[in-house]
mmCIF file of C-alpha atoms in Angstrom:
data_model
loop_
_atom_site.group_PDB
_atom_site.id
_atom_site.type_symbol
_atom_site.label_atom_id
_atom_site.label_comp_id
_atom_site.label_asym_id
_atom_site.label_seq_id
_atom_site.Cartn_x
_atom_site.Cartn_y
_atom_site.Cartn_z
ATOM 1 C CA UNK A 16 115.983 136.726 8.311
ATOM 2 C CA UNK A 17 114.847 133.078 9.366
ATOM 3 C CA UNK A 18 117.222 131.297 11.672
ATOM 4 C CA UNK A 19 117.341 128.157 13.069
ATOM 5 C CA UNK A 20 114.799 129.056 15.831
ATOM 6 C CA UNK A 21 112.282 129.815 12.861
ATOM 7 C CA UNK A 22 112.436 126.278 10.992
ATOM 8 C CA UNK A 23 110.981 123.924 13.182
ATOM 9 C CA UNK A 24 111.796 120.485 12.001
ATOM 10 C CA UNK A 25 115.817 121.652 11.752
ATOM 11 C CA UNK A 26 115.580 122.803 15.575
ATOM 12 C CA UNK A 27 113.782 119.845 16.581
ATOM 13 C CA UNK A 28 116.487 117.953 15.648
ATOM 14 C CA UNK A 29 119.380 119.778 17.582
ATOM 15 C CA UNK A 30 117.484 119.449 20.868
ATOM 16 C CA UNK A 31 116.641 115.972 20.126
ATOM 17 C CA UNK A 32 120.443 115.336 19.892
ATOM 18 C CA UNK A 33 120.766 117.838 22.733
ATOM 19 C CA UNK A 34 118.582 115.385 24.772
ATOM 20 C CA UNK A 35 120.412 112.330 23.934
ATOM 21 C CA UNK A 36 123.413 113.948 25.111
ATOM 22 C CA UNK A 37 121.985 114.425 28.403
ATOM 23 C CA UNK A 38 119.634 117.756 28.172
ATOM 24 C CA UNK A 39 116.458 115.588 28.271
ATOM 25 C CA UNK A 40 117.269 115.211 32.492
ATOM 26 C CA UNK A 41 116.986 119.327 32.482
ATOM 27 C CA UNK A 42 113.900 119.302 31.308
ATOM 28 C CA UNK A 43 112.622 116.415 33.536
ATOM 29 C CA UNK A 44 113.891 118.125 36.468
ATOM 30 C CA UNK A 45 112.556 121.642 35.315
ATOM 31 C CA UNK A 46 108.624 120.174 34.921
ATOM 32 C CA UNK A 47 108.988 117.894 38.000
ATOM 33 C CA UNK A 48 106.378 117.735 40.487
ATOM 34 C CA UNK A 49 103.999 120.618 39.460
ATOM 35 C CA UNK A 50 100.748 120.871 39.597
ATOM 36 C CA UNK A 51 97.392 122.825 39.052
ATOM 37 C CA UNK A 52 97.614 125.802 36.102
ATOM 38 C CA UNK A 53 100.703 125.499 34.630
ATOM 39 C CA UNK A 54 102.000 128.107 31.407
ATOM 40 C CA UNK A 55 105.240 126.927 29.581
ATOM 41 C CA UNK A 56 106.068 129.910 27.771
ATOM 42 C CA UNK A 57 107.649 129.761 24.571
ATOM 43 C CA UNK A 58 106.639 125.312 24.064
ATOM 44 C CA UNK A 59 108.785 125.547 20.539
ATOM 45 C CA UNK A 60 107.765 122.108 19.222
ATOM 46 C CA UNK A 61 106.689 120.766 22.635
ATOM 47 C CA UNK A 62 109.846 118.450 23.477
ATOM 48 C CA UNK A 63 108.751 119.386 27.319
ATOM 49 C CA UNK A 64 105.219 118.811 27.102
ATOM 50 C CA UNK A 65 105.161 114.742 27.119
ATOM 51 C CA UNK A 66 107.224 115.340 30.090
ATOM 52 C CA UNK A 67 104.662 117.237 32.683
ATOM 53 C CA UNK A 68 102.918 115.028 35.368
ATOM 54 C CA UNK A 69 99.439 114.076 35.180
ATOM 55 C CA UNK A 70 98.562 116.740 38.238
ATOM 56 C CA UNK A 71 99.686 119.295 35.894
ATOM 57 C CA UNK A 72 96.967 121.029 33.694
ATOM 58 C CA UNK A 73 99.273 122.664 30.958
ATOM 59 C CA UNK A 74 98.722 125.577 28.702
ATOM 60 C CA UNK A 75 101.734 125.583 26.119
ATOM 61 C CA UNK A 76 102.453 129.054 24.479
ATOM 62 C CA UNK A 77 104.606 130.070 21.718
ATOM 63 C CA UNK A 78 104.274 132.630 19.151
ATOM 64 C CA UNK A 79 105.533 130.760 16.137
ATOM 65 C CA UNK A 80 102.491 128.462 14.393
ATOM 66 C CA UNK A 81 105.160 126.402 12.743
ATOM 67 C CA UNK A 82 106.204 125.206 15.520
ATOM 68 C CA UNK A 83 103.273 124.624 17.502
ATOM 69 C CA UNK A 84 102.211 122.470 14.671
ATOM 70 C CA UNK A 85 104.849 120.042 15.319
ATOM 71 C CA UNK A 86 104.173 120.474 18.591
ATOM 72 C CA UNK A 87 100.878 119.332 18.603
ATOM 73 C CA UNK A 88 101.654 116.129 16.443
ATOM 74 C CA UNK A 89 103.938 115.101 19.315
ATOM 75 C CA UNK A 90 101.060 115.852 22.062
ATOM 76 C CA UNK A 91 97.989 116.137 20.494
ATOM 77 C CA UNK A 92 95.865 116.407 23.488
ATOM 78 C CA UNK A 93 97.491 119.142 24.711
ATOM 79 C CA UNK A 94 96.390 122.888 24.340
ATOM 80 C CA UNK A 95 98.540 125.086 22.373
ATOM 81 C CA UNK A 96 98.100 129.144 22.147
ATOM 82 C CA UNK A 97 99.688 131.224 19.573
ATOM 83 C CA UNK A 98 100.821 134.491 21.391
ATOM 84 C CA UNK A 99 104.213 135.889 22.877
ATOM 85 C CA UNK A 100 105.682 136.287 26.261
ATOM 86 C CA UNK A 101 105.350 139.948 26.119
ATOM 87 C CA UNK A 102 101.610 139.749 25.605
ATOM 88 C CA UNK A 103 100.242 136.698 27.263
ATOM 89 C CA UNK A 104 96.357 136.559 26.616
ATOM 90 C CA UNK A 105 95.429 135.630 29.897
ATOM 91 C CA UNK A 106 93.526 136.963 33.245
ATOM 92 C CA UNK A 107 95.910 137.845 36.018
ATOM 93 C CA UNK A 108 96.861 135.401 38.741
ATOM 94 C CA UNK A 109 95.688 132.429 36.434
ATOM 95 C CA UNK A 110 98.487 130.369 36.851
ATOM 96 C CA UNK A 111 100.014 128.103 39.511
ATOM 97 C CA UNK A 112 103.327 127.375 37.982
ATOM 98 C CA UNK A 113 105.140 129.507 34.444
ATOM 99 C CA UNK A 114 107.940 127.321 33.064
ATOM 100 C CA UNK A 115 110.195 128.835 30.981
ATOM 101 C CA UNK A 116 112.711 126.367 28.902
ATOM 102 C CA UNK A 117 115.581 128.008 26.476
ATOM 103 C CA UNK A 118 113.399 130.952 25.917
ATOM 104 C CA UNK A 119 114.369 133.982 27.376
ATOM 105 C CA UNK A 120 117.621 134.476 25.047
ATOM 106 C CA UNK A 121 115.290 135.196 22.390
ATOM 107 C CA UNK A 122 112.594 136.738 23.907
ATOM 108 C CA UNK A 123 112.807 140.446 22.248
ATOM 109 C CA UNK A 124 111.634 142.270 25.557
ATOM 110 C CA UNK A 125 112.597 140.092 28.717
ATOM 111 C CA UNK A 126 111.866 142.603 31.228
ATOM 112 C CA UNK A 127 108.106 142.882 29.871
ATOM 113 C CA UNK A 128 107.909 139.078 29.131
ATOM 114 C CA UNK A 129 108.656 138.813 32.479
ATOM 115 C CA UNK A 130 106.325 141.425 34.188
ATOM 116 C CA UNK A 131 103.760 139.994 31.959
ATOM 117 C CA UNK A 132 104.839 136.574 33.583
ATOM 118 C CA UNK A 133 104.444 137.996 37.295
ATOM 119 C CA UNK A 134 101.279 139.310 35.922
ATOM 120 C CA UNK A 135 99.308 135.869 35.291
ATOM 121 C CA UNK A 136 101.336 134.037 37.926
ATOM 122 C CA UNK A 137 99.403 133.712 41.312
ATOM 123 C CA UNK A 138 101.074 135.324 44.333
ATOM 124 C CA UNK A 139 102.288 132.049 45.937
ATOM 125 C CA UNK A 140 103.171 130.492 42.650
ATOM 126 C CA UNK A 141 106.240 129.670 41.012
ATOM 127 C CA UNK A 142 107.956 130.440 38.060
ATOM 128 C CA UNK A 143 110.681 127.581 37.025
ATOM 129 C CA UNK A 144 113.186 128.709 34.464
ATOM 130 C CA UNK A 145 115.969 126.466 32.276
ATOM 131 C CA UNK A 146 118.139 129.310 30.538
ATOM 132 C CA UNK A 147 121.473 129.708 29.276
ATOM 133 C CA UNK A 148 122.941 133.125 30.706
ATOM 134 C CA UNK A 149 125.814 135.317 30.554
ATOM 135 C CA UNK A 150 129.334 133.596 31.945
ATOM 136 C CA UNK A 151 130.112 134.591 35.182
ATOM 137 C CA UNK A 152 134.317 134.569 34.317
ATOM 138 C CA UNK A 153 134.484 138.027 32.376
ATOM 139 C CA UNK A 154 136.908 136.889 29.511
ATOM 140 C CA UNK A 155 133.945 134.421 28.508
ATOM 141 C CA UNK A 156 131.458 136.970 29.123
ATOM 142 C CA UNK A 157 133.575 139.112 26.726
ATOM 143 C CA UNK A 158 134.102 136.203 24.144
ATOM 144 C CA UNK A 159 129.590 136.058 24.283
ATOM 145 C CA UNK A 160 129.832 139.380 23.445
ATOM 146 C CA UNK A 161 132.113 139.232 20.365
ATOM 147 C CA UNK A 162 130.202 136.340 18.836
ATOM 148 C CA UNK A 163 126.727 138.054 20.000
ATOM 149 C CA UNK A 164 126.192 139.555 16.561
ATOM 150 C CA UNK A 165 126.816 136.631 14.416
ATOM 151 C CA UNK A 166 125.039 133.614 16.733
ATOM 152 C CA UNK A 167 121.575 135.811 16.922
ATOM 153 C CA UNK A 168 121.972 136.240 13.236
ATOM 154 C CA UNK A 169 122.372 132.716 12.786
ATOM 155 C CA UNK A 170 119.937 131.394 15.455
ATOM 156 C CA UNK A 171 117.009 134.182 14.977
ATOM 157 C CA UNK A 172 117.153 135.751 17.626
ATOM 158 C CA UNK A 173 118.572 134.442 20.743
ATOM 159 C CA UNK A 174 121.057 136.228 22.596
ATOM 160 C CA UNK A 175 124.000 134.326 24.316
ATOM 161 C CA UNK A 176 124.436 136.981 26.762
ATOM 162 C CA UNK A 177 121.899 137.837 28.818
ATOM 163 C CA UNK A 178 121.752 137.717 32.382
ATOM 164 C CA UNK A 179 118.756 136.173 32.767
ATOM 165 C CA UNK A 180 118.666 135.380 36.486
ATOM 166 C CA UNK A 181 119.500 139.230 36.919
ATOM 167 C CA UNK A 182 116.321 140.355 35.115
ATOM 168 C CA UNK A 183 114.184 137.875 36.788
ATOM 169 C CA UNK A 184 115.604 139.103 40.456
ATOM 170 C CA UNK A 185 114.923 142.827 38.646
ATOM 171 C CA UNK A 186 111.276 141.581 37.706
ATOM 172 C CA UNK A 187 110.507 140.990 41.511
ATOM 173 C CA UNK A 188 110.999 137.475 41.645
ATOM 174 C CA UNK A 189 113.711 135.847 44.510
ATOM 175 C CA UNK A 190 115.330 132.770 43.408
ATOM 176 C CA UNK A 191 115.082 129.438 45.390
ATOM 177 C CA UNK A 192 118.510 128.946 46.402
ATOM 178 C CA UNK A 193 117.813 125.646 47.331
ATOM 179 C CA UNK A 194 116.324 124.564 43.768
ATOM 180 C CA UNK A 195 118.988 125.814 41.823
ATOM 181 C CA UNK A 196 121.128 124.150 39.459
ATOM 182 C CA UNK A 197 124.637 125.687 37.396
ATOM 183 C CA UNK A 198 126.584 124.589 35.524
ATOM 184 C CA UNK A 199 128.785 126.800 33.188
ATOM 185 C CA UNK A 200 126.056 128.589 31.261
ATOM 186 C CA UNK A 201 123.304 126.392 32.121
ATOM 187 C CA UNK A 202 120.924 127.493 34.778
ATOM 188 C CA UNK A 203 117.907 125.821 36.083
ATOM 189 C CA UNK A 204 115.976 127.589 39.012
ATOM 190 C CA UNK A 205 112.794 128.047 40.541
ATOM 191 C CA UNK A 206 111.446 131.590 41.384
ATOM 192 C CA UNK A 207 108.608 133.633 43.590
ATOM 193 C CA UNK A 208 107.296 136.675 43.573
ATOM 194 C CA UNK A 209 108.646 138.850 46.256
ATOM 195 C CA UNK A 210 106.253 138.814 48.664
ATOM 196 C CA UNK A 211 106.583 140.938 52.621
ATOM 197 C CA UNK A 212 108.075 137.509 54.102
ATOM 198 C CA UNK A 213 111.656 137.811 51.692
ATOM 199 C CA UNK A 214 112.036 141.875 52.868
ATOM 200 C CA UNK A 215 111.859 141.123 56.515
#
């Protein structure tokens, strides 16, 4: 079944009334200052691409050609892939920065999107993630879990409830405590591979 994720020009127009409301300052913050090889995984229809700064030399995946049509009327310069986050078609240690914006709730293997992530990412890179996770109270985890069923229905395939910081720190990543930003069940962080230096 088709959900909203899978029409293009409907879900372009939530997150451009997302933005108005505000959202459009998480995504500037999210791109901000990189540079060198970036990957966004999972573009959509490219609202973050416009965004990036001119240091940044951007690769913009998604696995839905719908949407990377639209995408590519709103940045036509820009270089779009077809492919998924579990199978990213690229050498390892390619990139300097992954971004990662309102993707991983529908990704349908997160822990291998993510190793494939680590994979292509170079060892002092970053990743830089803008997610909506599981609550932290547990009667509004709970609640994410009763409507689970029906919103991923609805949506195509995201899941409300996934504790995506969790699987990142699982992936061998350690958050940047100091670039991290919360706020119910928004999260925007930044991420490195574990390297020696963060078990000593």
């Amino acid at each position: 079944m088709r959900g909203v994720e899978q029409i293009p020009w409907l879900y372009d127009a939530l997150m451009g009334l997302a933005d108005a409301l505000g959202f459009r300052g998480w995504r500037r913050r999210l791109v901000a200052g990189v540079r060198g090889g970036v990957l966004e995984i999972g573009c959509g229809t490219g609202r973050n691409v416009p965004l990036y700064p001119d240091a940044a030399q951007v690769v913009a995946l998604d696995p839905d050609l719908a949407a990377l049509r639209r995408a590519r009327k709103r940045v036509p310069e820009a270089l779009f892939v077809v492919a998924r986050a579990e199978a990213l078609p690229f050498a390892d240690a390619q990139f300097d920065t992954v971004v990662s914006g309102l993707v991983f709730c529908s990704v349908q293997d997160p822990d291998r999107g993510l190793g494939e992530i680590r994979r292509v990412l170079r060892a002092e890179g970053q990743l830089r993630m803008l997610e909506h996770v599981r609550h932290r109270c547990p009667s509004l985890a709970w609640v994410q879990d009763q409507v689970q069923p029906a919103w991923t229905c609805v949506t195509g395939g995201c899941y409300p409830n996934r504790d995506t910081e969790a699987a990142v720190e699982r992936a061998g990543f350690v958050i940047e405590a100091e670039d991290r930003e919360a706020r119910g069940v928004m999260r925007r962080f930044a991420a490195h591979p574990r390297l020696p230096r963060d078990t000593g």
